[in-house]
Short mmCIF file of C-alpha atoms and ligand atoms in Angstrom, two decimals:
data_model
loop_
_atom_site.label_atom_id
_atom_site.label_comp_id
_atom_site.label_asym_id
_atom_site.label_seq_id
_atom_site.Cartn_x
_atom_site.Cartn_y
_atom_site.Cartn_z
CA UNK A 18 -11.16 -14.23 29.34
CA UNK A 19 -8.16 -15.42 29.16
CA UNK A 20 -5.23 -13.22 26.68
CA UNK A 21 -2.30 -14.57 24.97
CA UNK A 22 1.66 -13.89 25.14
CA UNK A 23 2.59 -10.05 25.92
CA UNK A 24 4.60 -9.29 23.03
CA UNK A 25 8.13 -7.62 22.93
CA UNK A 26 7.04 -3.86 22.96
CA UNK A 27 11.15 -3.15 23.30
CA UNK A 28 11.95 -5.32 20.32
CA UNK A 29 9.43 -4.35 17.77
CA UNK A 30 10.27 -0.53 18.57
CA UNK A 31 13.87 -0.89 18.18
CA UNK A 32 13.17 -2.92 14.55
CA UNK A 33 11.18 -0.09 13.69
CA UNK A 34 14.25 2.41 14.36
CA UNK A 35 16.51 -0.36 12.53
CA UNK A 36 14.46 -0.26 9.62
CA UNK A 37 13.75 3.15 9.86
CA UNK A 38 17.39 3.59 9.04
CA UNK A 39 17.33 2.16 5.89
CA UNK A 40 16.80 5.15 3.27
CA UNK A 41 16.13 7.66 6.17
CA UNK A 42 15.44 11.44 5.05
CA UNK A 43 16.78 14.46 6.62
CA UNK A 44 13.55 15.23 7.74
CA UNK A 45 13.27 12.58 9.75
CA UNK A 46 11.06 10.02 7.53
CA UNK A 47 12.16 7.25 4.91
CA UNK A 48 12.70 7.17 0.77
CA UNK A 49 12.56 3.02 0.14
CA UNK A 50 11.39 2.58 -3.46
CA UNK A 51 10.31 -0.04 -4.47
CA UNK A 52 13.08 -3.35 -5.58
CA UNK A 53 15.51 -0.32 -4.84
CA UNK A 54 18.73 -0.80 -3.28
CA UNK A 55 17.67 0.19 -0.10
CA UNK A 56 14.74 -2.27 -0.36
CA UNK A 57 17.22 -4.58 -0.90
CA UNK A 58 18.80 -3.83 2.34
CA UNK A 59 15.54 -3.73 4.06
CA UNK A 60 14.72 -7.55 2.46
CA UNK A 61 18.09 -8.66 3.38
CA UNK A 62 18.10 -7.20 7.28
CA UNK A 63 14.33 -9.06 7.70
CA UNK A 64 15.55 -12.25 6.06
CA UNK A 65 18.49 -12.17 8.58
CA UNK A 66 16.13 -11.46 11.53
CA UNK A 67 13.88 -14.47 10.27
CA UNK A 68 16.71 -16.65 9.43
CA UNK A 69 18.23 -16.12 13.18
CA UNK A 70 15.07 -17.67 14.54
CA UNK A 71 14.59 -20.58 12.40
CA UNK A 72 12.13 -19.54 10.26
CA UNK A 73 12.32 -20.28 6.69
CA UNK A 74 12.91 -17.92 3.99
CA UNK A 75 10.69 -17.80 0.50
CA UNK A 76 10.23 -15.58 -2.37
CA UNK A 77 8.21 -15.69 -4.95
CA UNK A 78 8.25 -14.68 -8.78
CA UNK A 79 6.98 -11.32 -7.84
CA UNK A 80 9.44 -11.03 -5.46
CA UNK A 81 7.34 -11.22 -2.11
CA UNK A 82 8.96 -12.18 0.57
CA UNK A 83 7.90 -14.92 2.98
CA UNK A 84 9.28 -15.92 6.76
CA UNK A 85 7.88 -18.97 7.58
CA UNK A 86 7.51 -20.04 10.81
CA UNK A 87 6.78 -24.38 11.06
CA UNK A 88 4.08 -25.82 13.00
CA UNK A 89 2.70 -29.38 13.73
CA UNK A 90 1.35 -30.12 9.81
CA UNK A 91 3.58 -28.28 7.77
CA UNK A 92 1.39 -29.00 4.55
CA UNK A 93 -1.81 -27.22 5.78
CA UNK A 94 -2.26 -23.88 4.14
CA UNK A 95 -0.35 -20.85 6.02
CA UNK A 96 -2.29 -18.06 7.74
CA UNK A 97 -0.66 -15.14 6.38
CA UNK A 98 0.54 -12.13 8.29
CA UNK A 99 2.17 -8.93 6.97
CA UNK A 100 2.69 -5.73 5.24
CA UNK A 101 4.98 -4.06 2.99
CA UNK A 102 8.68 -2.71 3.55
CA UNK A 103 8.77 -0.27 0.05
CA UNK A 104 7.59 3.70 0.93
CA UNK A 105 6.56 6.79 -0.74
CA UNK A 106 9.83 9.30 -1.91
CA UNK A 107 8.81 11.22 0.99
CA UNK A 108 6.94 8.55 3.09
CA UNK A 109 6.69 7.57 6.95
CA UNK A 110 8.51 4.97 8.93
CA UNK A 111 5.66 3.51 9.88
CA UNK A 112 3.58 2.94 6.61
CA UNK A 113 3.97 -0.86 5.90
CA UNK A 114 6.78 -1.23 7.89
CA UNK A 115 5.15 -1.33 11.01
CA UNK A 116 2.79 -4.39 9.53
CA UNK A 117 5.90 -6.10 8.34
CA UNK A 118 7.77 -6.18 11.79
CA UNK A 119 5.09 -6.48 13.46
CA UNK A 120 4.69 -9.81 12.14
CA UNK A 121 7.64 -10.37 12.75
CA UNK A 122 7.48 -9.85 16.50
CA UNK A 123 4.21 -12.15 16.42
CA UNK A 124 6.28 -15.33 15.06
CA UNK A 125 9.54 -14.53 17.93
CA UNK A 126 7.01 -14.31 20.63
CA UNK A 127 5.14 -17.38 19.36
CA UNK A 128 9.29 -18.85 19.05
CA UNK A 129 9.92 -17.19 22.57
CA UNK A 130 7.24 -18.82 24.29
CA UNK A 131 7.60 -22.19 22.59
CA UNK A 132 4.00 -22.13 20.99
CA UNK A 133 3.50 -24.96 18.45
CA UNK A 134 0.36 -23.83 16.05
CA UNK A 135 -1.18 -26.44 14.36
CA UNK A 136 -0.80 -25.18 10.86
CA UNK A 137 2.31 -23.28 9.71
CA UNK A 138 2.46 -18.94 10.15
CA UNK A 139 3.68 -17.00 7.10
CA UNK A 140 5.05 -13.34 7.04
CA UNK A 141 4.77 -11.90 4.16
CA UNK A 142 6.50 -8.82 2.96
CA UNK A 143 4.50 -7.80 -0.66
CA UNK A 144 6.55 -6.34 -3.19
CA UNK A 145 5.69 -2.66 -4.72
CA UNK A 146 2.56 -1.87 -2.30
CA UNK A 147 3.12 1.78 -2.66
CA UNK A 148 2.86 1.68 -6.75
CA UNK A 149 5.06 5.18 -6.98
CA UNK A 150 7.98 4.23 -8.48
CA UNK A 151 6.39 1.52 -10.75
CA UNK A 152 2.47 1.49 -11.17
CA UNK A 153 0.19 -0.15 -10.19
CA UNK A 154 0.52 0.06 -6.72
CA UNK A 155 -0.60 -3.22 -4.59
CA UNK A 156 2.02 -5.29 -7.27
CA UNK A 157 3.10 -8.16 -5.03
CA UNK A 158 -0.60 -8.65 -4.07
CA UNK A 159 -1.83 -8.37 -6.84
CA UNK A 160 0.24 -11.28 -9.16
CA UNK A 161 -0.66 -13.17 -5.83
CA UNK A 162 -3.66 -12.94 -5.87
CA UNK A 163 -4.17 -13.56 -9.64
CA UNK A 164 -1.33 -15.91 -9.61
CA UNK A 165 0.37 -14.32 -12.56
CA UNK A 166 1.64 -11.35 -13.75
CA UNK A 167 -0.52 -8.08 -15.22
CA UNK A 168 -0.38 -7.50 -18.85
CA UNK A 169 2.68 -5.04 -20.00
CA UNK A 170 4.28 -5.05 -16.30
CA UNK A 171 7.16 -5.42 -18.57
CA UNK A 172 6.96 -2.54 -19.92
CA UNK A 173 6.76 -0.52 -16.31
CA UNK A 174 9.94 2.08 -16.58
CA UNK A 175 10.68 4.40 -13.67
CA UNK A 176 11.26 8.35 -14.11
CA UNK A 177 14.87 7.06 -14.52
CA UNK A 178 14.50 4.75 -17.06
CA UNK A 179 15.02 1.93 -14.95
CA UNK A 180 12.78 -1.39 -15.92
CA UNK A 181 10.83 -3.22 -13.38
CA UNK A 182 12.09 -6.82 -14.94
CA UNK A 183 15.56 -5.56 -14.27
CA UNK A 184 15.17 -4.20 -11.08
CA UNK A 185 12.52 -7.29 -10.00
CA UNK A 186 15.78 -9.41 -11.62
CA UNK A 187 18.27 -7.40 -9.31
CA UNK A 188 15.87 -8.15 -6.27
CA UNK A 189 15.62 -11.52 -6.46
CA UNK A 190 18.84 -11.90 -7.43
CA UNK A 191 19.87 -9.90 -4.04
CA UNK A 192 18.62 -12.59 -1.60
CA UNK A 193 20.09 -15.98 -3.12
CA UNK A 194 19.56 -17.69 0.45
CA UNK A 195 15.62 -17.20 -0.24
CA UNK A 196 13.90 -20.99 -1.93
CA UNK A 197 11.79 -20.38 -4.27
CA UNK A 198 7.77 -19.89 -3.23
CA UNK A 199 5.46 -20.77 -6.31
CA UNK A 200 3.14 -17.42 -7.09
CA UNK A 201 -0.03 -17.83 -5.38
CA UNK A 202 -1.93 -20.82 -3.20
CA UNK A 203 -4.25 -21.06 -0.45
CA UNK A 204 -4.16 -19.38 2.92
CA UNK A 205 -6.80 -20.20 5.93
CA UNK A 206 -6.61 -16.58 6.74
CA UNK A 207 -4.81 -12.96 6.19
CA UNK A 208 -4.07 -10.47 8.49
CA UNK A 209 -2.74 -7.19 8.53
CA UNK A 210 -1.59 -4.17 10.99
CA UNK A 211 -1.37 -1.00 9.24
CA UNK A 212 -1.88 2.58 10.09
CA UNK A 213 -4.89 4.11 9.77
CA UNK A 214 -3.37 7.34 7.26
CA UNK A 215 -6.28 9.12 8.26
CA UNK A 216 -7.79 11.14 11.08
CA UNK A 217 -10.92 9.35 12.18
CA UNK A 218 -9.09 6.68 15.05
CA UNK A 219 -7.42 9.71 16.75
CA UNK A 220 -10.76 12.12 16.60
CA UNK A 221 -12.61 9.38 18.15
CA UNK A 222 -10.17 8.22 20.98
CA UNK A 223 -9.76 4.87 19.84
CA UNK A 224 -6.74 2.99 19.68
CA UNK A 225 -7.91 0.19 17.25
CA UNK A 226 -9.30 -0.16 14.10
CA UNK A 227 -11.28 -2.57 13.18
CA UNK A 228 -11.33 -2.58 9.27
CA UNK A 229 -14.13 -3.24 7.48
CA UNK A 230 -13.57 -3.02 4.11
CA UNK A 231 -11.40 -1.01 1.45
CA UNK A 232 -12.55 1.75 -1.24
CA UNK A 233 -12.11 1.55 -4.78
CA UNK A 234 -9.16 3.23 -6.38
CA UNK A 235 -8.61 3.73 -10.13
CA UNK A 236 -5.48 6.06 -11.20
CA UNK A 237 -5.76 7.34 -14.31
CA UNK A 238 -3.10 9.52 -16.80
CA UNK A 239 -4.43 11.99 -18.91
CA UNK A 240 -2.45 12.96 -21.61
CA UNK A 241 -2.31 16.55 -23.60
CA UNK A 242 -1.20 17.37 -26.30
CA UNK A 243 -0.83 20.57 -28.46
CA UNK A 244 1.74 22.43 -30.41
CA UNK A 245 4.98 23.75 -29.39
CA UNK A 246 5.66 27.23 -30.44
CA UNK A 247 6.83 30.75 -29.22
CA UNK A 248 6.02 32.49 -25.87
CA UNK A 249 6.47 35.71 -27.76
CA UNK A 250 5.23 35.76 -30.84
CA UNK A 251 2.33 33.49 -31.00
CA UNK A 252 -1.43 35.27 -30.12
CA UNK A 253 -3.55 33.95 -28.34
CA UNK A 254 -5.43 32.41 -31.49
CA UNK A 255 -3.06 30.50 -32.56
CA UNK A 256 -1.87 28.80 -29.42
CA UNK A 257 -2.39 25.12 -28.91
CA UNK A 258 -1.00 25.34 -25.58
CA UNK A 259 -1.15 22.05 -23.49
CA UNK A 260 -0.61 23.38 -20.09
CA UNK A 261 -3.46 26.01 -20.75
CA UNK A 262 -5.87 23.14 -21.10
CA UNK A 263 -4.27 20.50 -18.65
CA UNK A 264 -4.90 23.56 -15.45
CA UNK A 265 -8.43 24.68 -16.71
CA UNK A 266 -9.09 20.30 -16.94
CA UNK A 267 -7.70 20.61 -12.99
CA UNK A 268 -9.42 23.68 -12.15
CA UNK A 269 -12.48 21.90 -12.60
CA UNK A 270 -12.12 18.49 -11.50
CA UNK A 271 -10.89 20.75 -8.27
CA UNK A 272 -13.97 22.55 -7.99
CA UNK A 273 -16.85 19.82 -9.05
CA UNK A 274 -15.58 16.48 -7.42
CA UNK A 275 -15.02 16.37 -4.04
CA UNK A 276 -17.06 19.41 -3.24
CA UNK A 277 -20.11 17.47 -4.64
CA UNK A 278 -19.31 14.44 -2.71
CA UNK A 279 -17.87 14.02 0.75
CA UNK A 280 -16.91 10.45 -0.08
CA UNK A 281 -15.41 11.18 -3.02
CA UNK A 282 -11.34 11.31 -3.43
CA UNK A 283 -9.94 13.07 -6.22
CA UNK A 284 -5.70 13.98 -6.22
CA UNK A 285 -3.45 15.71 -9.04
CA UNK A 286 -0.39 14.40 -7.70
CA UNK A 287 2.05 14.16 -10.76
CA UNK A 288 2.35 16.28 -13.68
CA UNK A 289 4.99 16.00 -16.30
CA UNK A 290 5.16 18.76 -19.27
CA UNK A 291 7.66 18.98 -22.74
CA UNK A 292 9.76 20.51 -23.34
CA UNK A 293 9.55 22.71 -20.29
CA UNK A 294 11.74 25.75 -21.33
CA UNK A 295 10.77 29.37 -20.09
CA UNK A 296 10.19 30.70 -23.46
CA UNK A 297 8.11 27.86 -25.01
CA UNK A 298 4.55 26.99 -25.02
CA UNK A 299 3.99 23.27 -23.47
CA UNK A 300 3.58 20.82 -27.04
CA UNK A 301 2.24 18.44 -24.28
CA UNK A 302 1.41 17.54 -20.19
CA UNK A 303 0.43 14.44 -18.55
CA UNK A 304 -0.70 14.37 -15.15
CA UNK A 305 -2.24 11.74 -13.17
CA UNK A 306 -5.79 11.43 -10.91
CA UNK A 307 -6.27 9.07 -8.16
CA UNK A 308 -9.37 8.77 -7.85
CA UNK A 309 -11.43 6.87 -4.46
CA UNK A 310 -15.02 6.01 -3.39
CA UNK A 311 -16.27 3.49 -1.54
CA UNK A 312 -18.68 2.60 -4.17
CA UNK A 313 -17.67 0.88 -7.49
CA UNK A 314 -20.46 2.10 -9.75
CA UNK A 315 -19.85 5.92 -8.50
CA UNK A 316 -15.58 5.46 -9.80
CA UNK A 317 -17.24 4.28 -13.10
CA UNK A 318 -19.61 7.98 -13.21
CA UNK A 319 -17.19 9.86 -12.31
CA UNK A 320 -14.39 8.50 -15.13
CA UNK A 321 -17.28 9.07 -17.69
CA UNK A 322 -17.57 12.49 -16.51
CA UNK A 323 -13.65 13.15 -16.50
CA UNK A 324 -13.03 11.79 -19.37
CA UNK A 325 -15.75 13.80 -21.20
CA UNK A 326 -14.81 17.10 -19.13
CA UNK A 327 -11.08 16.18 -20.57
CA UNK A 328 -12.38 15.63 -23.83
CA UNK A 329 -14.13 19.13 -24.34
CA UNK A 330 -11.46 21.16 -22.51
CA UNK A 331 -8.64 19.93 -25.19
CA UNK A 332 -11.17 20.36 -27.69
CA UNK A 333 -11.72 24.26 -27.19
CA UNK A 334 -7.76 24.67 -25.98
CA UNK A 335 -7.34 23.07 -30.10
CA UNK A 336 -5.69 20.41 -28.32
CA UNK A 337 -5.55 16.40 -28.35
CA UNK A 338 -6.26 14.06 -25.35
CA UNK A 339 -6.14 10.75 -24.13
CA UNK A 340 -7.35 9.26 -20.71
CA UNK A 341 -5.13 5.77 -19.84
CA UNK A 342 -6.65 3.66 -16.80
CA UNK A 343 -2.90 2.81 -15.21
CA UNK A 344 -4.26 0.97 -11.93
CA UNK A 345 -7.68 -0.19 -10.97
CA UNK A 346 -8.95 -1.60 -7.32
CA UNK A 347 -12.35 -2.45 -6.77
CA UNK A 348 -13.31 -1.92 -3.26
CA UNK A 349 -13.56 -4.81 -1.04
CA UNK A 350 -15.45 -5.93 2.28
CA UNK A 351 -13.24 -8.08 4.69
CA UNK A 352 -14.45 -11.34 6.42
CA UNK A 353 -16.87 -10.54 9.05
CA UNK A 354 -15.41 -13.37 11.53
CA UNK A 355 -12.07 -12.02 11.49
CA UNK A 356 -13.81 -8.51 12.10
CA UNK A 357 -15.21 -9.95 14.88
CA UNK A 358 -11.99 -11.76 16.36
CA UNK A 359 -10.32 -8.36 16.14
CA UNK A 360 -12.57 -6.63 18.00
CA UNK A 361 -12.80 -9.00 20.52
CA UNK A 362 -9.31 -9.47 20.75
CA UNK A 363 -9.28 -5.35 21.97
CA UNK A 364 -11.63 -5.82 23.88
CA UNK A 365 -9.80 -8.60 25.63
CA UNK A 366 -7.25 -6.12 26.26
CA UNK A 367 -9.57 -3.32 26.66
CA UNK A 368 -8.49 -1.03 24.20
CA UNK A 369 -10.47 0.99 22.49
CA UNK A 370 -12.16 -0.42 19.25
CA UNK A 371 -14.36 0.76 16.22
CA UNK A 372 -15.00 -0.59 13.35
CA UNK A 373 -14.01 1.86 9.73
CA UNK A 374 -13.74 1.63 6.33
CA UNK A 375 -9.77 2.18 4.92
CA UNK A 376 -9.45 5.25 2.58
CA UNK A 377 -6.05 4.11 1.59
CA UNK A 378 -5.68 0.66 -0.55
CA UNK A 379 -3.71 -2.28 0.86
CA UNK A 380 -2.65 -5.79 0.17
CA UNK A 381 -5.22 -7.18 2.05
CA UNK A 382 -7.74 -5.87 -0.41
CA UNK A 383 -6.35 -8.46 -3.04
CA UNK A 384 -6.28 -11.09 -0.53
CA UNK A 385 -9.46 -10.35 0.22
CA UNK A 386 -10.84 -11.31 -2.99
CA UNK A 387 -8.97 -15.15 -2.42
CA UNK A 388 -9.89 -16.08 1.12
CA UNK A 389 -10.84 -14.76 5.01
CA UNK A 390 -8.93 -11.32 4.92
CA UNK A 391 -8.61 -8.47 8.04
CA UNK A 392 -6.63 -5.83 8.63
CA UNK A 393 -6.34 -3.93 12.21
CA UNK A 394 -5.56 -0.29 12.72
CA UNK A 395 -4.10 2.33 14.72
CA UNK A 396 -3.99 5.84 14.94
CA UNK A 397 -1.28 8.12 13.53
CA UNK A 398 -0.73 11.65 14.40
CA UNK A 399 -2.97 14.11 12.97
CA UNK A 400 -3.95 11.16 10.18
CA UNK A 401 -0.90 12.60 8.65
CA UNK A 402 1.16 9.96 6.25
CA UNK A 403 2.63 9.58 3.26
CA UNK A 404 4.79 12.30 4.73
CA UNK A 405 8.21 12.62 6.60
CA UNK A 406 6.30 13.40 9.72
CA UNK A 407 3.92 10.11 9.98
CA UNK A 408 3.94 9.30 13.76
CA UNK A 409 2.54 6.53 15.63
CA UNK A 410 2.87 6.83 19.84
CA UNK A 411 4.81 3.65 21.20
CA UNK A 412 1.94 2.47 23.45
CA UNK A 413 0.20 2.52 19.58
CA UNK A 414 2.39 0.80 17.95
CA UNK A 415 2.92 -2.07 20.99
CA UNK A 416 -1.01 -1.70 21.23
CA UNK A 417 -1.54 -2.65 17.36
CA UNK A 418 1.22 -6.08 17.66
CA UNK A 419 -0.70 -7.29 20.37
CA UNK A 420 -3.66 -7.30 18.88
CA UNK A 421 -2.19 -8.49 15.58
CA UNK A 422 -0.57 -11.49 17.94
CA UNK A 423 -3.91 -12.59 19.83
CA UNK A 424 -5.64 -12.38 16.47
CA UNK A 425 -3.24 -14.55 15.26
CA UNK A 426 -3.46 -17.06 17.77
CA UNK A 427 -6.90 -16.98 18.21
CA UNK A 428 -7.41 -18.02 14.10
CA UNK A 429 -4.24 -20.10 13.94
CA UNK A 430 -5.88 -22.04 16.85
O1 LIG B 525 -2.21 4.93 -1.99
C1 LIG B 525 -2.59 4.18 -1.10
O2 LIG B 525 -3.75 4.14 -0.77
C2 LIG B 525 -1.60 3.29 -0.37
O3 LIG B 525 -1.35 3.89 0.86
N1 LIG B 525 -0.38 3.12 -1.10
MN1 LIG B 526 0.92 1.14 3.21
MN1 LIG B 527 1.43 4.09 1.52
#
């Protein structure tokens, strides 16, 4: 069978460094919040690239931003391609990025090789995947996919104080040369690269993933609250300490969730306490849980079961509580065809396929939920991400575009 264009391995790795650049760490990885100034930069160097070539820049409401590339019947719904540029505070440089310019290297080898598609090819850049500085996580996607915007987003402060309307404001403010995209409409298909952020691709030898499907995530933020008093003088009796009752809450969700269920996800990743002096006890202590399974009804038990384990703790600590849901993603099942078209596109190039479920959320989950949605990945070292040290090997990364460009080609028709 026959394969399409050879994409530009040089190119796309030497975006990657350019990007890479853009709110690099010390230690070698990259701190791009979200509608951030370096996010700006990184929305204003791909909007350059796309410009360059002829494609079309867009951004919607939420932000997103789109590189359209034209084809024969402009009017026909795009087929979407894409990622997201924003990162953790201590994320990888390949986490969303290498979707993003990916895409970017499918449309200029599509350009380079004169290839007229019959409906038009969108990259798409969603804003706020990562959901760290601002929650929820998945934001761009998300207003997309609903086609408006989640109740109280306006309210969404960062641990600076910064608002996400002024800082979505700022953003689209940043990139005047971008028309205007209305939120939403129809797509004949979405695709995206990512990295696998897990170990299973590089345990198994294979060098492509062919994504099934998506887990549910639901963060939640448990609040404590107790009484601020004396380190030195106050018995144990009388304490109403918050921090007491937020680690004995942790200590247990530690040792009951995940050891009961091998597909269940539980993380502490953020905890906050007042007023944080030596010599006082804790008044109160939030801390967040991200919790993950690949089955809906099993995220719903396992809230009731927090939420009740939180409830009893603070109750014999003499202490308040309150459980807030701040993000949640039903898990999703991608379209089967698309599956299929990925798979045989590695095939095609005989790489090394198998089909997975994600463990990590992703735009294409939203898009999922509006039309035929895919997403293709490849290995990273030691499944490590999220961290400084995320790595993908080159003939990865080149391995992962091509497969992303065939697929392309092969549903754009
Ligand atoms: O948290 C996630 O699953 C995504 O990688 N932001
Ligand atoms: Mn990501
Ligand atoms: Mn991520």
């Amino acid at each position: 069978m026959t394969c399409g264009p050879a994409i530009n391995g040089h190119r796309l790795l030497a975006r990657l460094d350019a990007f890479a650049a853009i709110g690099a760490t010390p230690a070698g990885g990259v701190n791009r919040p979200t509608l951030s100034v370096e996010d700006r930069k990184a929305r204003a160097l791909l909007a350059n690239l796309g410009t360059a070539r002829g494609f079309t820049v867009f951004q919607d409401a939420a932000a997103n931003l789109f590189l359209k590339r034209a084809s024969t019947d402009n009017d026909r719904p795009p087929l979407l391609i894409g990622s997201h540029l924003d990162s953790q505070p201590t994320g990888g440089r390949f986490d969303g990025a290498l979707g993003t310019l990916a895409a970017l290297e499918v449309l200029e080898t599509l350009e380079d090789n004169g290839i007229v598609t019959a409906g038009p090819i969108e990259l798409v850049a969603w804003t706020n995947e990562e959901g760290s500085r601002f929650s929820p996580g998945a934001f761009g996607s998300q207003v997309y996919a609903a086609g408006a915007f989640p109740a109280g987003w306006q309210d969404a402060v960062d641990s600076n104080g910064a608002s996400l309307p002024d800082e979505l404001a700022a953003t689209l403010k940043a990139l005047p040369e971008a028309a205007e995209r209305p939120l939403g409409g129809p797509f004949t298909a979405y695709l995206e690269l990512h990295i696998e952020q897990g170990p299973l691709l590089e345990r198994q030898g294979a060098l492509i993933g062919a994504v099934e499907g998506i887990q549910g995530t639901r963060w939640l933020e448990v609040t404590i609250t107790g009484q601020v008093a004396h380190a030195g003088t106050t018995p144990l009796v009388d304490r109403r300490d918050a921090m007491a009752v937020a680690v004995a809450i942790i200590a247990q969700l530690q040792a009951t969730v995940m050891p009961a269920d091998v597909n269940a996800r539980l993380t502490v990743g953020r905890l906050t306490l007042t007023p944080g002096a030596v010599n006082v006890i804790p008044g109160e202590v939030v801390f967040s849980i991200d919790l993950r399974h690949p089955s809906g009804a099993e995220i719903d038990r396992l809230e009731t079961e927090i939420t009740s384990m939180v409830s009893e703790a603070a109750e014999s600590g003499g202490c308040q509580a309150l459980v807030r849901r701040s993000m949640d993603v039903a898990p999703a099942r991608f379209d089967e065809r698309l599956i299929g078209i990925v798979e045989d596109m590695a095939k095609r190039r005989s790489f090394p396929c198998r089909r997975m479920f994600s463990g990590a959320f992703h735009d294409a989950l939203f898009m999922a939920r509006l039309g035929p949605a895919a997403m293709i990945f490849v290995p990273c070292r030691g499944g490590l991400s999220h961290n400084e040290a995320e790595y993908v090997e080159p003939h990865q990364i080149i391995a992962g575009a091509q497969v992303l460009c065939d697929a392309t080609l092969e549903v754009a028709g």
